[in-house]
mmCIF file of C-alpha atoms in Angstrom:
data_model
loop_
_atom_site.group_PDB
_atom_site.id
_atom_site.type_symbol
_atom_site.label_atom_id
_atom_site.label_comp_id
_atom_site.label_asym_id
_atom_site.label_seq_id
_atom_site.Cartn_x
_atom_site.Cartn_y
_atom_site.Cartn_z
ATOM 1 C CA MET I 1 179.210 -54.956 127.717
ATOM 2 C CA THR I 2 182.166 -57.190 126.916
ATOM 3 C CA PHE I 3 183.189 -57.006 123.294
ATOM 4 C CA PHE I 4 184.719 -59.910 121.422
ATOM 5 C CA ASP I 5 184.072 -62.599 124.005
ATOM 6 C CA TYR I 6 183.478 -65.131 121.188
ATOM 7 C CA ASN I 7 181.357 -67.214 123.577
ATOM 8 C CA ASP I 8 179.210 -68.439 120.703
ATOM 9 C CA SER I 9 182.150 -69.362 118.511
ATOM 10 C CA PRO I 10 182.239 -73.006 117.435
ATOM 11 C CA TYR I 11 186.004 -72.632 117.042
ATOM 12 C CA PRO I 12 188.602 -71.872 119.758
ATOM 13 C CA ILE I 13 189.704 -68.247 119.400
ATOM 14 C CA ARG I 14 193.166 -67.509 120.782
ATOM 15 C CA GLU I 15 193.243 -65.206 123.804
ATOM 16 C CA ASP I 16 195.648 -62.767 122.139
ATOM 17 C CA ILE I 17 193.190 -62.271 119.282
ATOM 18 C CA LYS I 18 190.363 -61.547 121.723
ATOM 19 C CA LYS I 19 192.554 -59.114 123.632
ATOM 20 C CA GLU I 20 193.800 -57.156 120.629
ATOM 21 C CA HIS I 21 190.338 -56.883 119.084
ATOM 22 C CA ARG I 22 188.947 -55.722 122.428
ATOM 23 C CA ASP I 23 191.791 -53.241 122.997
ATOM 24 C CA PHE I 24 191.354 -51.739 119.541
ATOM 25 C CA TRP I 25 187.628 -51.274 120.111
ATOM 26 C CA GLN I 26 188.451 -49.417 123.326
ATOM 27 C CA ARG I 27 190.843 -47.111 121.491
ATOM 28 C CA LEU I 28 188.334 -46.666 118.674
ATOM 29 C CA ALA I 29 185.844 -45.285 121.202
ATOM 30 C CA GLN I 30 188.253 -42.531 122.278
ATOM 31 C CA ALA I 31 189.194 -39.278 120.589
ATOM 32 C CA GLY I 32 192.187 -39.753 118.326
ATOM 33 C CA SER I 33 194.779 -37.390 116.933
ATOM 34 C CA TRP I 34 192.557 -35.653 114.369
ATOM 35 C CA TRP I 35 189.040 -37.035 114.863
ATOM 36 C CA THR I 36 186.659 -37.130 117.818
ATOM 37 C CA ALA I 37 185.480 -40.471 119.158
ATOM 38 C CA ALA I 38 182.091 -40.048 117.493
ATOM 39 C CA GLU I 39 183.772 -39.311 114.165
ATOM 40 C CA ARG I 40 186.084 -42.315 114.539
ATOM 41 C CA ILE I 41 183.107 -44.575 115.084
ATOM 42 C CA ALA I 42 181.342 -42.988 112.124
ATOM 43 C CA ILE I 43 184.412 -43.835 110.018
ATOM 44 C CA ALA I 44 184.159 -47.420 111.271
ATOM 45 C CA GLN I 45 180.483 -47.508 110.299
ATOM 46 C CA GLU I 46 181.282 -46.173 106.841
ATOM 47 C CA SER I 47 183.881 -48.904 106.363
ATOM 48 C CA ARG I 48 181.014 -51.359 106.883
ATOM 49 C CA ASN I 49 178.702 -49.420 104.583
ATOM 50 C CA ALA I 50 181.322 -49.631 101.830
ATOM 51 C CA SER I 51 181.000 -53.406 101.730
ATOM 52 C CA SER I 52 177.437 -53.083 100.469
ATOM 53 C CA CYS I 53 177.705 -49.854 98.481
ATOM 54 C CA GLU I 54 176.281 -50.088 94.957
ATOM 55 C CA PHE I 55 178.077 -46.929 93.841
ATOM 56 C CA CYS I 56 181.396 -48.479 94.925
ATOM 57 C CA GLU I 57 180.640 -51.550 92.819
ATOM 58 C CA GLU I 58 179.712 -49.399 89.838
ATOM 59 C CA ARG I 59 182.833 -47.278 90.215
ATOM 60 C CA LYS I 60 185.104 -50.256 90.599
ATOM 61 C CA ALA I 61 183.840 -51.546 87.274
ATOM 62 C CA ALA I 62 184.398 -48.199 85.561
ATOM 63 C CA LEU I 63 187.483 -47.556 83.475
ATOM 64 C CA SER I 64 188.448 -44.639 85.689
ATOM 65 C CA PRO I 65 187.353 -44.181 89.309
ATOM 66 C CA TYR I 66 187.641 -40.404 89.005
ATOM 67 C CA THR I 67 185.063 -39.621 86.352
ATOM 68 C CA LEU I 68 181.949 -41.338 87.664
ATOM 69 C CA GLU I 69 179.577 -39.377 89.896
ATOM 70 C CA GLY I 70 177.091 -40.838 92.335
ATOM 71 C CA ASN I 71 176.161 -41.300 95.972
ATOM 72 C CA HIS I 72 177.677 -43.788 98.344
ATOM 73 C CA HIS I 73 175.588 -45.993 100.626
ATOM 74 C CA SER I 74 176.121 -43.893 103.744
ATOM 75 C CA SER I 75 174.596 -43.525 107.180
ATOM 76 C CA THR I 76 176.828 -41.038 108.989
ATOM 77 C CA PRO I 77 177.234 -37.252 109.211
ATOM 78 C CA LEU I 78 180.821 -37.361 107.931
ATOM 79 C CA SER I 79 181.671 -35.030 105.060
ATOM 80 C CA ALA I 80 181.240 -36.304 101.514
ATOM 81 C CA THR I 81 185.022 -36.222 101.104
ATOM 82 C CA ALA I 82 185.609 -38.358 104.189
ATOM 83 C CA ILE I 83 182.903 -40.848 103.190
ATOM 84 C CA ASP I 84 184.373 -41.129 99.721
ATOM 85 C CA ALA I 85 187.851 -41.689 101.173
ATOM 86 C CA VAL I 86 186.603 -44.504 103.418
ATOM 87 C CA HIS I 87 184.774 -46.209 100.566
ATOM 88 C CA ARG I 88 187.740 -45.947 98.189
ATOM 89 C CA ILE I 89 190.089 -47.527 100.759
ATOM 90 C CA VAL I 90 187.728 -50.454 101.308
ATOM 91 C CA ALA I 91 186.483 -51.026 97.787
ATOM 92 C CA ASP I 92 188.942 -49.654 95.218
ATOM 93 C CA GLN I 93 192.254 -49.075 96.956
ATOM 94 C CA THR I 94 194.495 -50.036 94.053
ATOM 95 C CA ARG I 95 193.384 -46.992 92.072
ATOM 96 C CA ILE I 96 194.060 -44.389 94.744
ATOM 97 C CA THR I 97 196.527 -41.892 93.308
ATOM 98 C CA GLN I 98 198.851 -39.268 94.682
ATOM 99 C CA ALA I 99 196.898 -36.557 92.846
ATOM 100 C CA TRP I 100 193.672 -37.613 94.564
ATOM 101 C CA VAL I 101 195.314 -37.706 98.005
ATOM 102 C CA GLU I 102 196.864 -34.293 97.413
ATOM 103 C CA SER I 103 193.455 -32.907 96.458
ATOM 104 C CA LEU I 104 191.916 -33.826 99.806
ATOM 105 C CA PRO I 105 192.948 -30.677 101.725
ATOM 106 C CA ASP I 106 191.164 -28.568 99.071
ATOM 107 C CA ASN I 107 188.042 -30.530 99.999
ATOM 108 C CA ASP I 108 188.406 -29.964 103.742
ATOM 109 C CA LEU I 109 190.143 -33.208 104.612
ATOM 110 C CA SER I 110 193.669 -32.632 105.877
ATOM 111 C CA ILE I 111 196.377 -35.153 105.079
ATOM 112 C CA GLU I 112 196.746 -35.899 108.789
ATOM 113 C CA SER I 113 193.012 -36.598 109.035
ATOM 114 C CA TYR I 114 193.219 -38.813 105.955
ATOM 115 C CA VAL I 115 196.004 -40.903 107.490
ATOM 116 C CA GLU I 116 194.089 -41.403 110.730
ATOM 117 C CA LEU I 117 190.916 -42.188 108.775
ATOM 118 C CA ALA I 118 192.812 -44.812 106.776
ATOM 119 C CA GLY I 119 194.206 -46.282 109.979
ATOM 120 C CA ILE I 120 190.724 -46.678 111.426
ATOM 121 C CA VAL I 121 189.309 -48.135 108.217
ATOM 122 C CA VAL I 122 191.979 -50.778 107.799
ATOM 123 C CA CYS I 123 191.848 -51.922 111.414
ATOM 124 C CA VAL I 124 188.061 -52.136 111.550
ATOM 125 C CA PHE I 125 188.008 -53.795 108.147
ATOM 126 C CA SER I 126 190.508 -56.454 109.198
ATOM 127 C CA ILE I 127 188.583 -57.259 112.383
ATOM 128 C CA ASP I 128 185.374 -57.463 110.358
ATOM 129 C CA GLU I 129 187.086 -59.664 107.791
ATOM 130 C CA PHE I 130 188.176 -62.018 110.570
ATOM 131 C CA HIS I 131 184.531 -62.303 111.581
ATOM 132 C CA ARG I 132 183.248 -62.695 108.035
ATOM 133 C CA SER I 133 185.858 -65.323 107.244
ATOM 134 C CA LEU I 134 184.678 -67.440 110.181
ATOM 135 C CA GLY I 135 180.982 -66.818 109.511
ATOM 136 C CA PHE I 136 180.488 -64.655 112.604
ATOM 137 C CA GLU I 137 178.232 -61.624 112.979
ATOM 138 C CA LEU I 138 180.090 -58.308 113.042
ATOM 139 C CA GLU I 139 180.745 -56.910 116.504
ATOM 140 C CA LEU I 140 178.596 -53.971 117.596
ATOM 141 C CA LEU I 141 180.479 -50.711 117.363
ATOM 142 C CA PRO I 142 181.306 -49.113 120.732
ATOM 143 C CA ASP I 143 179.748 -45.949 122.104
ATOM 144 C CA PRO I 144 181.964 -42.886 121.811
ATOM 145 C CA THR I 145 183.569 -41.306 124.854
ATOM 146 C CA ALA I 146 184.045 -37.574 125.382
ATOM 147 C CA GLY I 147 187.238 -35.753 124.540
ATOM 148 C CA GLU I 148 188.967 -33.726 121.890
ATOM 149 C CA PRO I 149 191.555 -34.839 119.319
ATOM 150 C CA SER I 150 195.145 -34.245 120.403
ATOM 151 C CA ARG I 151 196.096 -32.766 116.991
ATOM 152 C CA TYR I 152 199.511 -34.333 117.469
ATOM 153 C CA ARG I 153 201.756 -34.270 114.408
ATOM 154 C CA PRO I 154 205.259 -35.728 114.791
ATOM 155 C CA ALA I 155 207.857 -33.063 114.104
ATOM 156 C CA GLN I 156 210.119 -35.372 112.101
ATOM 157 C CA ALA I 157 207.525 -36.293 109.461
ATOM 158 C CA GLU I 158 208.883 -35.671 105.980
ATOM 159 C CA SER I 159 207.589 -35.942 102.418
ATOM 160 C CA GLY I 160 209.260 -37.904 99.646
ATOM 161 C CA THR I 161 207.975 -41.474 100.029
ATOM 162 C CA GLY I 162 204.478 -42.441 98.976
ATOM 163 C CA PHE I 163 201.492 -40.109 98.981
ATOM 164 C CA VAL I 164 201.767 -38.653 102.506
ATOM 165 C CA PRO I 165 204.495 -37.431 104.852
ATOM 166 C CA MET I 166 206.090 -40.198 106.913
ATOM 167 C CA LEU I 167 208.684 -40.545 109.631
ATOM 168 C CA PRO I 168 212.225 -41.331 108.456
ATOM 169 C CA LYS I 169 213.646 -44.836 108.773
ATOM 170 C CA GLU I 170 216.428 -43.670 111.063
ATOM 171 C CA GLY I 171 217.081 -41.074 113.722
ATOM 172 C CA LEU I 172 213.709 -40.934 115.468
ATOM 173 C CA THR I 173 213.698 -38.913 118.651
ATOM 174 C CA GLY I 174 211.278 -37.784 121.343
ATOM 175 C CA PRO I 175 207.933 -39.621 121.641
ATOM 176 C CA GLU I 176 208.702 -41.611 118.480
ATOM 177 C CA GLU I 177 212.182 -42.724 119.574
ATOM 178 C CA ASN I 178 211.090 -46.349 120.000
ATOM 179 C CA LEU I 179 208.328 -46.404 117.392
ATOM 180 C CA TRP I 180 210.070 -48.849 115.036
ATOM 181 C CA PRO I 181 209.846 -52.358 116.483
ATOM 182 C CA GLY I 182 213.353 -53.581 117.185
ATOM 183 C CA GLY I 183 214.684 -50.303 115.830
ATOM 184 C CA ARG I 184 214.179 -51.392 112.213
ATOM 185 C CA SER I 185 211.738 -49.877 109.777
ATOM 186 C CA ALA I 186 210.291 -50.457 106.319
ATOM 187 C CA ASN I 187 207.921 -48.451 104.162
ATOM 188 C CA VAL I 188 204.928 -50.482 105.310
ATOM 189 C CA LEU I 189 205.726 -49.451 108.887
ATOM 190 C CA ARG I 190 206.306 -45.859 107.859
ATOM 191 C CA ALA I 191 203.049 -45.661 105.883
ATOM 192 C CA LEU I 192 200.766 -44.468 108.713
ATOM 193 C CA SER I 193 203.498 -42.901 110.853
ATOM 194 C CA LEU I 194 202.216 -39.349 110.328
ATOM 195 C CA VAL I 195 199.735 -40.484 112.987
ATOM 196 C CA PRO I 196 201.889 -42.628 115.288
ATOM 197 C CA ALA I 197 198.857 -43.930 117.193
ATOM 198 C CA ALA I 198 197.491 -45.380 113.945
ATOM 199 C CA LEU I 199 200.727 -47.273 113.394
ATOM 200 C CA ARG I 200 200.634 -48.596 116.957
ATOM 201 C CA ASP I 201 197.051 -49.782 116.383
ATOM 202 C CA TRP I 202 197.909 -51.891 113.359
ATOM 203 C CA LEU I 203 201.069 -53.260 114.922
ATOM 204 C CA ALA I 204 199.042 -54.508 117.893
ATOM 205 C CA LEU I 205 196.432 -56.158 115.675
ATOM 206 C CA CYS I 206 199.104 -57.599 113.404
ATOM 207 C CA SER I 207 200.834 -59.286 116.334
ATOM 208 C CA ALA I 208 197.685 -61.323 117.032
ATOM 209 C CA GLN I 209 196.165 -61.852 113.591
ATOM 210 C CA TYR I 210 199.515 -62.614 111.948
ATOM 211 C CA LEU I 211 202.846 -62.097 113.721
ATOM 212 C CA SER I 212 204.643 -59.386 115.657
ATOM 213 C CA VAL I 213 207.373 -57.597 113.713
ATOM 214 C CA GLU I 214 209.934 -59.353 115.882
ATOM 215 C CA GLY I 215 208.164 -62.671 115.270
ATOM 216 C CA MET I 216 208.436 -62.174 111.512
ATOM 217 C CA ALA I 217 212.127 -63.037 111.812
ATOM 218 C CA ASN I 218 211.098 -66.643 112.462
ATOM 219 C CA MET I 219 210.741 -68.149 108.992
ATOM 220 C CA VAL I 220 209.845 -71.613 110.238
ATOM 221 C CA LYS I 221 206.940 -71.653 112.711
ATOM 222 C CA GLN I 222 205.868 -69.729 115.778
ATOM 223 C CA ASP I 223 205.086 -72.085 118.669
ATOM 224 C CA ASP I 224 201.619 -70.715 119.419
ATOM 225 C CA ARG I 225 200.408 -70.905 115.814
ATOM 226 C CA SER I 226 198.868 -73.982 114.224
ATOM 227 C CA ILE I 227 200.165 -73.176 110.731
ATOM 228 C CA ASN I 228 203.792 -72.785 109.749
ATOM 229 C CA ARG I 229 205.322 -69.735 108.160
ATOM 230 C CA MET I 230 205.069 -71.073 104.620
ATOM 231 C CA GLN I 231 201.360 -71.705 105.077
ATOM 232 C CA MET I 232 200.939 -68.200 106.492
ATOM 233 C CA GLU I 233 202.797 -66.671 103.570
ATOM 234 C CA LEU I 234 200.787 -68.661 101.067
ATOM 235 C CA ILE I 235 197.590 -67.150 102.494
ATOM 236 C CA ALA I 236 199.161 -63.694 102.674
ATOM 237 C CA ALA I 237 200.414 -63.834 99.120
ATOM 238 C CA ARG I 238 197.137 -65.123 97.677
ATOM 239 C CA VAL I 239 195.144 -62.404 99.473
ATOM 240 C CA SER I 240 197.610 -59.783 98.253
ATOM 241 C CA ALA I 241 197.493 -61.103 94.689
ATOM 242 C CA ILE I 242 193.703 -60.985 94.533
ATOM 243 C CA ASN I 243 193.888 -57.436 95.835
ATOM 244 C CA GLU I 244 196.450 -56.710 93.094
ATOM 245 C CA CYS I 245 198.944 -55.363 95.612
ATOM 246 C CA PHE I 246 202.416 -54.866 94.157
ATOM 247 C CA TYR I 247 204.009 -54.023 97.511
ATOM 248 C CA MET Q 1 208.197 -64.124 102.148
ATOM 249 C CA LEU Q 2 206.870 -67.502 100.934
ATOM 250 C CA ARG Q 3 210.058 -67.964 98.929
ATOM 251 C CA ALA Q 4 212.186 -66.819 101.884
ATOM 252 C CA SER Q 5 210.464 -69.258 104.220
ATOM 253 C CA SER Q 6 210.792 -72.134 101.753
ATOM 254 C CA LEU Q 7 214.497 -71.397 101.339
ATOM 255 C CA THR Q 8 214.954 -71.329 105.113
ATOM 256 C CA THR Q 9 213.231 -74.671 105.552
ATOM 257 C CA GLN Q 10 214.700 -76.095 102.346
ATOM 258 C CA THR Q 11 211.219 -76.957 101.120
ATOM 259 C CA GLU Q 12 210.384 -76.987 97.456
ATOM 260 C CA VAL Q 13 207.320 -74.858 96.670
ATOM 261 C CA ASP Q 14 205.798 -73.691 93.405
ATOM 262 C CA LEU Q 15 205.082 -69.961 93.447
ATOM 263 C CA ASN Q 16 202.306 -70.396 90.901
ATOM 264 C CA ALA Q 17 200.192 -71.202 93.954
ATOM 265 C CA VAL Q 18 200.172 -67.439 94.621
ATOM 266 C CA ASN Q 19 198.328 -66.931 91.334
ATOM 267 C CA GLY Q 20 195.743 -69.547 92.268
ATOM 268 C CA ASP Q 21 197.188 -72.744 90.786
ATOM 269 C CA LEU Q 22 195.864 -75.406 93.153
ATOM 270 C CA SER Q 23 198.130 -78.172 91.915
ATOM 271 C CA ALA Q 24 201.101 -75.874 92.555
ATOM 272 C CA ALA Q 25 199.767 -75.184 96.060
ATOM 273 C CA ALA Q 26 199.924 -78.890 96.839
ATOM 274 C CA ILE Q 27 203.707 -78.943 96.434
ATOM 275 C CA GLY Q 28 205.505 -78.692 99.775
ATOM 276 C CA LEU Q 29 202.589 -77.097 101.605
ATOM 277 C CA GLU Q 30 200.321 -79.084 103.874
ATOM 278 C CA TYR Q 31 196.693 -78.147 103.115
ATOM 279 C CA GLY Q 32 198.034 -75.831 100.409
ATOM 280 C CA PRO Q 33 195.032 -76.084 98.054
ATOM 281 C CA GLU Q 34 192.551 -75.653 100.915
ATOM 282 C CA LEU Q 35 194.441 -72.613 102.209
ATOM 283 C CA VAL Q 36 194.542 -71.030 98.747
ATOM 284 C CA GLU Q 37 190.819 -71.507 98.224
ATOM 285 C CA PHE Q 38 190.036 -70.073 101.656
ATOM 286 C CA ALA Q 39 192.296 -67.067 101.066
ATOM 287 C CA GLU Q 40 190.669 -66.445 97.691
ATOM 288 C CA ALA Q 41 187.208 -66.601 99.194
ATOM 289 C CA VAL Q 42 188.070 -64.105 101.939
ATOM 290 C CA ALA Q 43 189.718 -61.652 99.550
ATOM 291 C CA SER Q 44 187.036 -61.885 96.893
ATOM 292 C CA GLY Q 45 184.142 -61.528 99.322
ATOM 293 C CA ASP Q 46 182.267 -64.391 97.683
ATOM 294 C CA LYS Q 47 179.972 -65.631 100.468
ATOM 295 C CA ASP Q 48 179.106 -68.977 98.891
ATOM 296 C CA LYS Q 49 182.718 -69.755 98.128
ATOM 297 C CA LEU Q 50 183.685 -68.646 101.615
ATOM 298 C CA ASN Q 51 181.146 -70.931 103.276
ATOM 299 C CA GLN Q 52 182.340 -73.845 101.181
ATOM 300 C CA SER Q 53 186.065 -73.241 101.582
ATOM 301 C CA ARG Q 54 185.714 -72.651 105.331
ATOM 302 C CA GLN Q 55 184.046 -76.009 105.769
ATOM 303 C CA THR Q 56 186.605 -77.743 103.566
ATOM 304 C CA LEU Q 57 189.524 -76.248 105.487
ATOM 305 C CA LEU Q 58 187.851 -77.148 108.780
ATOM 306 C CA ASP Q 59 187.259 -80.727 107.661
ATOM 307 C CA HIS Q 60 190.797 -81.215 106.409
ATOM 308 C CA ALA Q 61 192.909 -79.203 108.832
ATOM 309 C CA GLY Q 62 190.833 -78.583 111.959
ATOM 310 C CA ALA Q 63 189.498 -75.590 113.867
ATOM 311 C CA GLU Q 64 192.802 -74.149 115.052
ATOM 312 C CA THR Q 65 194.158 -74.005 111.526
ATOM 313 C CA LEU Q 66 190.944 -72.404 110.334
ATOM 314 C CA VAL Q 67 191.150 -69.669 112.975
ATOM 315 C CA ASP Q 68 194.822 -68.941 112.405
ATOM 316 C CA SER Q 69 194.230 -68.853 108.654
ATOM 317 C CA ALA Q 70 191.361 -66.419 109.127
ATOM 318 C CA GLY Q 71 193.666 -64.199 111.163
ATOM 319 C CA VAL Q 72 196.341 -64.111 108.480
ATOM 320 C CA ALA Q 73 193.827 -63.468 105.698
ATOM 321 C CA ALA Q 74 192.193 -60.669 107.701
ATOM 322 C CA ASN Q 75 195.589 -59.177 108.448
ATOM 323 C CA PHE Q 76 196.531 -58.977 104.789
ATOM 324 C CA GLN Q 77 193.166 -57.540 103.842
ATOM 325 C CA ARG Q 78 194.395 -54.690 106.039
ATOM 326 C CA MET Q 79 198.009 -54.560 104.848
ATOM 327 C CA VAL Q 80 197.207 -54.233 101.150
ATOM 328 C CA ARG Q 81 194.946 -51.284 101.928
ATOM 329 C CA ILE Q 82 197.607 -49.570 104.016
ATOM 330 C CA ALA Q 83 200.135 -49.970 101.209
ATOM 331 C CA ASP Q 84 197.873 -48.726 98.433
ATOM 332 C CA SER Q 85 196.096 -45.923 100.281
ATOM 333 C CA MET Q 86 199.456 -44.452 101.341
ATOM 334 C CA GLY Q 87 201.144 -45.234 98.000
ATOM 335 C CA ILE Q 88 204.266 -46.757 99.473
ATOM 336 C CA PRO Q 89 206.923 -48.077 97.088
ATOM 337 C CA VAL Q 90 208.769 -51.374 97.530
ATOM 338 C CA ASP Q 91 211.707 -50.715 99.860
ATOM 339 C CA ASP Q 92 214.404 -52.345 97.752
ATOM 340 C CA MET Q 93 213.850 -53.289 94.116
ATOM 341 C CA GLU Q 94 217.400 -54.558 93.704
ATOM 342 C CA THR Q 95 217.431 -57.778 95.724
ATOM 343 C CA GLU Q 96 217.764 -60.853 93.534
ATOM 344 C CA LEU Q 97 215.070 -62.714 95.501
ATOM 345 C CA GLY Q 98 212.570 -59.887 95.021
ATOM 346 C CA LYS Q 99 213.406 -59.530 91.330
ATOM 347 C CA SER Q 100 212.895 -63.221 90.642
ATOM 348 C CA VAL Q 101 209.594 -63.394 92.529
ATOM 349 C CA ARG Q 102 208.192 -60.290 90.804
ATOM 350 C CA SER Q 103 209.238 -61.669 87.437
ATOM 351 C CA GLU Q 104 207.907 -65.175 88.106
ATOM 352 C CA LEU Q 105 204.526 -63.860 89.224
ATOM 353 C CA ASN Q 106 204.365 -61.019 86.683
ATOM 354 C CA LEU Q 107 203.507 -58.541 89.438
ATOM 355 C CA THR Q 108 204.046 -55.451 87.299
ATOM 356 C CA ARG Q 109 200.610 -56.114 85.797
ATOM 357 C CA PHE Q 110 199.091 -54.602 88.935
ATOM 358 C CA ALA Q 111 198.136 -50.907 88.815
ATOM 359 C CA SER Q 112 199.737 -50.301 92.201
ATOM 360 C CA ALA Q 113 203.139 -51.188 90.702
ATOM 361 C CA ALA Q 114 203.181 -47.565 89.574
ATOM 362 C CA ASN Q 115 203.703 -46.485 93.198
ATOM 363 C CA THR Q 116 207.120 -48.142 92.991
ATOM 364 C CA LEU Q 117 208.056 -47.966 89.330
ATOM 365 C CA ASN Q 118 207.132 -44.277 88.964
ATOM 366 C CA ALA Q 119 208.463 -43.197 92.365
#
């Protein structure tokens, strides 16, 4: 089966978008750093379940998201902690706190697993949002392949910024030597770097849905885009404002 | 980045567009109001509004603009969730451009400002 062929699309979809969506789906179907392929696809399914979860709606309306108890709309064998993490990231991300993240290991979800889970959720969610925004059906999730997680944790990860350990802005060595595009970093790049593969996933999607990191230096207009940079940033800023994102 | 791009291109824009002011979005930005309404519909998940704003943007700006706009909106639906789920602070709170934009848009009203202000 060919994913993301967009043959039924009434609009022309750029080839780089097709490719990056397809490539991510292929990576989604493989074992990651901390989750098996089947678990990664279950995380993807939960990110879809969160969009129609009544408990998420109820909790989002509550004064505090940490006092209400209930059951999420769920259809996977993931642990309750993992399901809750997926649903919070999709539906109520502004109220995630450091204390909650730090409590995850006590509930059998390691910080490394949380970072990879978040990486899967945000990539699947953004692909789904692209489909929803154009009125398309969501793509079928892929079948999982065999294999075990690599359990790779970069040695240079350090705490001190944000809720999770991250790689430093400077001095990366070994497999991460060239992780920062163009050698420059920022906290948004560092955010998922405890799982370098998760960072590479979002960078690849970003280059097609928005701009590559190198392309972001062009403040006027990228030749293969139909909207100029100001128009892009207007959309970006309005989406961020509605999501109440300070960053 | 909207301010940075407008400065680069020496185009006057009104940042109130970021807070949903459609008349502000019309200043200096081709299809500004249509882009704002489409972005709002994507981020809010309002299906009726999304259907309407998609058609409006398509009618005014064409299919390629619609697709590229959908890509950018989808991308930032991801980016805000990366930032907030990992609790990253703003890299540099001292730049004059950043200070003026945060002040103009009153961004400290957002709960996630605590990830920077309390860091």
